mmCIF file of C-alpha atoms and ligand atoms in Angstrom:
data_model
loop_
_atom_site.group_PDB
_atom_site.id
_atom_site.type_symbol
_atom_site.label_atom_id
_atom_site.label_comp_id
_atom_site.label_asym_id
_atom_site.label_seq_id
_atom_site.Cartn_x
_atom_site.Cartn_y
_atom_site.Cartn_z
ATOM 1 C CA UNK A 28 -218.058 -139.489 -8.456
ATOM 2 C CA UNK A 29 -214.453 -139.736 -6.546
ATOM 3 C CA UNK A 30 -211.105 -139.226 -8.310
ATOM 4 C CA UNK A 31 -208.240 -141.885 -7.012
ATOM 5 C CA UNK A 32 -205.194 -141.139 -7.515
ATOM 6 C CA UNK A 33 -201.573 -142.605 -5.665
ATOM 7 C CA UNK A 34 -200.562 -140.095 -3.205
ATOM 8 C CA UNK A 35 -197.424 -138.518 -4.698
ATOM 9 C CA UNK A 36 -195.077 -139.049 -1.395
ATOM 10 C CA UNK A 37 -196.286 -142.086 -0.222
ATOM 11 C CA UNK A 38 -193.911 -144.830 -1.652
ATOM 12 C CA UNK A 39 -196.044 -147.189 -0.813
ATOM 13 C CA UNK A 40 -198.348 -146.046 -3.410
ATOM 14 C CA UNK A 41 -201.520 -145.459 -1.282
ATOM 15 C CA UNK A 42 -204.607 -144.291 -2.892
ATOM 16 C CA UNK A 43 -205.934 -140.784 -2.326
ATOM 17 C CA UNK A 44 -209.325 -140.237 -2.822
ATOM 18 C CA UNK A 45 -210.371 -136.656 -4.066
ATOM 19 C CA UNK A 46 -213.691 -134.335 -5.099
ATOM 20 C CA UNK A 47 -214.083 -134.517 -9.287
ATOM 21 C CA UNK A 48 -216.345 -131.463 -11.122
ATOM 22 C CA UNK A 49 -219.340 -133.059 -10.802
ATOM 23 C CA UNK A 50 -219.069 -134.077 -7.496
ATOM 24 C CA UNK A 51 -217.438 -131.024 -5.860
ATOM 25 C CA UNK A 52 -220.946 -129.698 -7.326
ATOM 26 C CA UNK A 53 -222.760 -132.218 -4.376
ATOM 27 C CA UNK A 54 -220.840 -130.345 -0.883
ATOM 28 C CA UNK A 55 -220.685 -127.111 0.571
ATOM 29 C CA UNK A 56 -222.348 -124.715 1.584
ATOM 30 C CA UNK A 57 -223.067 -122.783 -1.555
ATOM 31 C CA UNK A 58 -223.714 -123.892 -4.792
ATOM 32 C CA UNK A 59 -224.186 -126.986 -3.296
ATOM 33 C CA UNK A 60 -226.749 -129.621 -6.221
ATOM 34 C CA UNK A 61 -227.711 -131.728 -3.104
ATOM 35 C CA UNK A 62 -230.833 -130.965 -2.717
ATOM 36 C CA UNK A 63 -232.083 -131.213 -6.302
ATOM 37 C CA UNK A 64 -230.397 -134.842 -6.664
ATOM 38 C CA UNK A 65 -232.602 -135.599 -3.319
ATOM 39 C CA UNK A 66 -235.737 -134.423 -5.616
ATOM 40 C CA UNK A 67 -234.721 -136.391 -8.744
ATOM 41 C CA UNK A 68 -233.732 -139.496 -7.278
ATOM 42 C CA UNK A 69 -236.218 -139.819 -4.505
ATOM 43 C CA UNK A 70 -239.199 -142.629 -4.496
ATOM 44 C CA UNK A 71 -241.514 -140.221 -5.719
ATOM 45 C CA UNK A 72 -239.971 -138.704 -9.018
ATOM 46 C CA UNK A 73 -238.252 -141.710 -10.255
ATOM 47 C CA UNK A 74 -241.102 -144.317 -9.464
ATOM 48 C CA UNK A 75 -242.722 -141.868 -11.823
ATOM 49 C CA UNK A 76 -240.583 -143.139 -15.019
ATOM 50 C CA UNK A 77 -241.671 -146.732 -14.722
ATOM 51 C CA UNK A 78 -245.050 -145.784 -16.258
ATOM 52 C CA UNK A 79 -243.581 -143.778 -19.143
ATOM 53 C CA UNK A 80 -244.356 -146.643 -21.880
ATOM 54 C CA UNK A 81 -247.844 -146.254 -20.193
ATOM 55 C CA UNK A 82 -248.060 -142.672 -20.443
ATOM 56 C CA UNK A 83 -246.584 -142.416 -23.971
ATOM 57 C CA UNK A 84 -249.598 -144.389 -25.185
ATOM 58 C CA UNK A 85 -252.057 -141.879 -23.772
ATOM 59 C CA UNK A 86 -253.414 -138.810 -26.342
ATOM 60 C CA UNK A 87 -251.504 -135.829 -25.338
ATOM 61 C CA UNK A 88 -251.374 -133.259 -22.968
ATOM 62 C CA UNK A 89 -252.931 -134.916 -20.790
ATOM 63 C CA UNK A 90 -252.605 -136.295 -17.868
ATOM 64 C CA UNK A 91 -249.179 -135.564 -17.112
ATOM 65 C CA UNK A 92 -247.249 -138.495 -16.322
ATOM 66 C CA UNK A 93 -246.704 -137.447 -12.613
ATOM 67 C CA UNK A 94 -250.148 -137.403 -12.175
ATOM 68 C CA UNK A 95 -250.655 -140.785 -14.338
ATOM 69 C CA UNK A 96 -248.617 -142.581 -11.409
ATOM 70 C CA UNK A 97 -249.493 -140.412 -8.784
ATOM 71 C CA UNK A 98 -253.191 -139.730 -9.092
ATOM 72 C CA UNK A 99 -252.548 -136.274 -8.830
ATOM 73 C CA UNK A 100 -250.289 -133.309 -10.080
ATOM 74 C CA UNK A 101 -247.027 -132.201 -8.253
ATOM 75 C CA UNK A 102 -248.634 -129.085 -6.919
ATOM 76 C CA UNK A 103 -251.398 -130.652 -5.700
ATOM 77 C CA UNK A 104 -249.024 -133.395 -3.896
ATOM 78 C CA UNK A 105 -247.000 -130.242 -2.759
ATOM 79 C CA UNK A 106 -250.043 -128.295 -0.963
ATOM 80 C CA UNK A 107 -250.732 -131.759 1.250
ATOM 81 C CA UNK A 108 -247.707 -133.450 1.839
ATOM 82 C CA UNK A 109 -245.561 -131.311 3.941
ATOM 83 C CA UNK A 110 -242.217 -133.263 3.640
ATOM 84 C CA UNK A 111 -242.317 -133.578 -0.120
ATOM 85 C CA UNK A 112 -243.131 -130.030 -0.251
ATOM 86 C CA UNK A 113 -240.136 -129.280 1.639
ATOM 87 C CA UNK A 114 -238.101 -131.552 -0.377
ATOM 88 C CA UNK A 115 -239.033 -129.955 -3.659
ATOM 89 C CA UNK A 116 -239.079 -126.796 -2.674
ATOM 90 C CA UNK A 117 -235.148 -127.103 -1.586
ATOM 91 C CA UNK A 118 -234.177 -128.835 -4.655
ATOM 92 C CA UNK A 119 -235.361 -125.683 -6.863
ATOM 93 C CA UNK A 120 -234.020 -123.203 -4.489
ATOM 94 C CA UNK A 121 -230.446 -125.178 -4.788
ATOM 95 C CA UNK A 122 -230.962 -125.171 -8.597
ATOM 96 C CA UNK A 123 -232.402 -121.450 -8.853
ATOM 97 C CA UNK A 124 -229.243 -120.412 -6.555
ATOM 98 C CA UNK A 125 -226.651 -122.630 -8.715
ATOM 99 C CA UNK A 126 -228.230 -120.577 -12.333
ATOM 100 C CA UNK A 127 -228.418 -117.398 -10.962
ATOM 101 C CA UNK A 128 -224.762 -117.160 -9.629
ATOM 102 C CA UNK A 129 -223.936 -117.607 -12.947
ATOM 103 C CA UNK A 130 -226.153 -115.284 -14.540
ATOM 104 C CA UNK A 131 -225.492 -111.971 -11.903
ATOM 105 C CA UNK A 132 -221.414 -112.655 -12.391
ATOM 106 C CA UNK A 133 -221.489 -113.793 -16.508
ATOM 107 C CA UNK A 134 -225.041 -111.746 -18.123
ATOM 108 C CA UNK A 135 -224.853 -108.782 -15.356
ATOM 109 C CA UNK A 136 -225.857 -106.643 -18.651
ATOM 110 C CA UNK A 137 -229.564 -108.231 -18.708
ATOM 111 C CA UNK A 138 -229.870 -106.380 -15.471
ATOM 112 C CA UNK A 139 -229.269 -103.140 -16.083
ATOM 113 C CA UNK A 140 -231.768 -100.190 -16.291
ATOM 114 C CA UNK A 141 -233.852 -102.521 -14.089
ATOM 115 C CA UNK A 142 -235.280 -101.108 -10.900
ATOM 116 C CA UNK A 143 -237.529 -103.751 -9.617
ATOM 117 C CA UNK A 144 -238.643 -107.312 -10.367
ATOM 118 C CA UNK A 145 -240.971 -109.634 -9.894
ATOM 119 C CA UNK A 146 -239.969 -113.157 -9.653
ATOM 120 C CA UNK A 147 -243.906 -114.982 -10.158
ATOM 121 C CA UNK A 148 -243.605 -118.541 -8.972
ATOM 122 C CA UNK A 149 -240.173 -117.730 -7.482
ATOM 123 C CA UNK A 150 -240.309 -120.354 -4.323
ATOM 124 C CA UNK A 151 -238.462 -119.271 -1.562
ATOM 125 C CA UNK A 152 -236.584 -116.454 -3.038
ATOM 126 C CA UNK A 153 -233.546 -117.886 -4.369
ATOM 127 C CA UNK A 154 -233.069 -116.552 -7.460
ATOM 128 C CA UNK A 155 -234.990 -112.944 -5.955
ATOM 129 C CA UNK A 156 -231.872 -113.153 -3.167
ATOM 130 C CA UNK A 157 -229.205 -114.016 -5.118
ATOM 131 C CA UNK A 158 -230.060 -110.594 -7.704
ATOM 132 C CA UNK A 159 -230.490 -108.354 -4.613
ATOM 133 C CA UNK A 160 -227.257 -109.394 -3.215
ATOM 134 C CA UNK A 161 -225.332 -108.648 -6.981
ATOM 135 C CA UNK A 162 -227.640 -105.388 -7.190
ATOM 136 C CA UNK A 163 -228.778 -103.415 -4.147
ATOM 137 C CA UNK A 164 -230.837 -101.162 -6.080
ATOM 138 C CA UNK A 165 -233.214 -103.263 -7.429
ATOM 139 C CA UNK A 166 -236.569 -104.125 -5.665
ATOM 140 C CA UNK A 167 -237.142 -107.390 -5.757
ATOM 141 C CA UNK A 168 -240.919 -109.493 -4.777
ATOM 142 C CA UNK A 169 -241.474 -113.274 -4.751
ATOM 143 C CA UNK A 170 -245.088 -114.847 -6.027
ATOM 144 C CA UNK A 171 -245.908 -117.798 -4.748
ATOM 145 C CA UNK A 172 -248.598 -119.777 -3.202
ATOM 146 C CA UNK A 173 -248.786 -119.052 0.702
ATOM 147 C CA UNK A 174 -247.235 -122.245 1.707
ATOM 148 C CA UNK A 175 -244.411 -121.966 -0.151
ATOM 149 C CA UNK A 176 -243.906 -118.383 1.203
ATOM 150 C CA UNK A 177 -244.301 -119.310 4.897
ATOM 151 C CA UNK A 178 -241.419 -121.051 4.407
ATOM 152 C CA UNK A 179 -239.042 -118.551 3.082
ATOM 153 C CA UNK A 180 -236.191 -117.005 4.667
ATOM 154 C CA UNK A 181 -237.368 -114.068 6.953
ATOM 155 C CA UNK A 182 -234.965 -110.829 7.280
ATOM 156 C CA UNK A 183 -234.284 -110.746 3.974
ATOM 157 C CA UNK A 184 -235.116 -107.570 1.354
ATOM 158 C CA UNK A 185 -237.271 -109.606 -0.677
ATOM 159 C CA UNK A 186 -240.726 -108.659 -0.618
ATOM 160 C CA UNK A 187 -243.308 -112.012 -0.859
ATOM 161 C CA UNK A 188 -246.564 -111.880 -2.099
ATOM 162 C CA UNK A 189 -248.323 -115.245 -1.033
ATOM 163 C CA UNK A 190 -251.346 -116.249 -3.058
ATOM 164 C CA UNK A 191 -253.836 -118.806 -2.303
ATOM 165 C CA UNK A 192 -253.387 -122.738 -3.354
ATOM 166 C CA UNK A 193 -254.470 -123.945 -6.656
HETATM 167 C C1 SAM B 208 -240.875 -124.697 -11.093
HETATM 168 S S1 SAM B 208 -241.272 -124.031 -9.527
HETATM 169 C C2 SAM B 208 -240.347 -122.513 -9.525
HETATM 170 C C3 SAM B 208 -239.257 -122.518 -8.528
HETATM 171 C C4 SAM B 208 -238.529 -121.228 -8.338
HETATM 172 N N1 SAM B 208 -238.059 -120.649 -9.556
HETATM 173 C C5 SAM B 208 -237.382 -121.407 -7.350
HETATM 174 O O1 SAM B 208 -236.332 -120.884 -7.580
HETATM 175 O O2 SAM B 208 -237.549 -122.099 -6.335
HETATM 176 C C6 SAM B 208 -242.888 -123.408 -9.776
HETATM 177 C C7 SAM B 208 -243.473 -122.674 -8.602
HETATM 178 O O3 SAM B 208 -244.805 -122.392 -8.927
HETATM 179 C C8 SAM B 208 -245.560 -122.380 -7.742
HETATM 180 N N2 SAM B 208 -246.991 -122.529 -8.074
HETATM 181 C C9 SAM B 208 -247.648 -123.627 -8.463
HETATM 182 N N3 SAM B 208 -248.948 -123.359 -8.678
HETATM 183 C C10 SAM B 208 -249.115 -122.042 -8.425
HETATM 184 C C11 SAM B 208 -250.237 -121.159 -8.464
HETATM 185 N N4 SAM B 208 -251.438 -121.583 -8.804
HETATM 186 N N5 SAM B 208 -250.043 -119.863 -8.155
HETATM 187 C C12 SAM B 208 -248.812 -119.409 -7.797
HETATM 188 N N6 SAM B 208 -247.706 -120.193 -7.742
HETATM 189 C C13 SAM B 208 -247.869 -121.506 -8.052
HETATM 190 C C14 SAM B 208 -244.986 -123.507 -6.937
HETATM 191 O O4 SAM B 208 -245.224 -123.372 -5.547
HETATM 192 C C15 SAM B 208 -243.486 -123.434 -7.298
HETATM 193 O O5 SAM B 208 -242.746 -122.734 -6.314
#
C-alpha cells in the first residue's frame, strides 16, 4: 500500500515512505475509496464468504448468500440497523462519486440533449450531485427508500423522492 524509497539527499540512506495509485485512492477529501473498503472488509460482508461452499450447494437464485449467513437480505438489515445502514450507504456514495467523476469529465457526450434525470435507487445523491455540478441545466431527482433519503445532503439541487421500505 506504501512506496519506500531512500530519500535522495539523505546520505545516510533513510527511507521515505510515500502514497502508491492504489493507495492515494484511500485519502482525501474527494475521490476518496475509504468508505467502500470499510463496507467490503467489515464483519458483516466478509463473514458472509465463509459460507460460500455452503451456498454454492444450494439450487439457485435463491437465497442469496447474504441472506444464507445473515438470515436476512441486505436491505432488510439496512432498514433496522442504523449503523450498518450508514456504513453502506457511504461506501456506495464514495463509489458512485469515484465512477461518476469519470464519466461527466471522459463520456460528457452521453449527457447531452438531456434535460432531467432520474437516478431510481440513487442513495444519497452522489452520482445525482456529481451530474448537476458538470451540468447545471439538467434536473436531477433521487429514488430511494425514505431512510436512505433522510439522510442525504440538504441544500443541494437534487430533488428526492423517498418511498416507503420494502
Ligand atoms: C446498489 S444501491 C445504489 C446506490 C446508489 N447508486 C448510490 O450511489 O449510492 C441500491 C439502492 O436501492 C435502494 N433500495 C432497496 N430497496 C428498495 C426499494 N424497495 N425501493 C426503492 N429503493 C430501494 C437502497 O436503499 C440502495 O440505496
Amino acid at each position: 500500500m506504501f512506496s519506500a524509497s531512500k530519500h535522495p539527499i539523505d546520505a545516510g540512506g533513510k527511507l521515505v515512505y510515500g502514497l502508491t495509485p492504489a493507495s492515494r485512492l484511500l485519502v482525501g477529501s474527494t475521490l476518496n475509496l475509504s468508505p467502500l473498503l470499510n463496507l467490503m472488509l467489515g464483519t458483516i460482508y466478509v463473514s458472509s464468504f465463509f459460507d460460500l461452499g455452503r451456498w454454492f450447494q444450494h439450487e439457485m437464485p435463491d437465497p442469496t448468500l447474504f441472506k444464507m449467513t445473515h438470515g436476512r437480505e441486505i436491505w432488510d438489515l439496512t432498514d433496522h440497523d442504523a449503523s450498518f445502514s450508514k456504513l453502506f450507504d457511504n461506501a456506495l456514495a464514495a463509489d458512485s462519486s469515484f465512477i461518476m467523476d469519470i464519466m461527466v469529465n471522459k463520456c460528457s457526450d452521453i449527457f447531452q440533449g438531456i434535460s432531467s434525470l432520474v437516478d431510481v435507487d440513487g442513495g444519497i445523491g452522489s452520482a445525482a450531485q456529481a451530474i448537476i455540478k458538470a451540468f447545471p441545466h439538467v434536473q436531477c431527482s433521487v429514488l430511494d427508500l425514505s431512510h436512505v433519503v433522510a439522510s442525504a445532503p440538504i441544500g443541494t439541487k437534487v430533488k428526492y423522492i423517498a418511498v416507503g421500505s420494502a
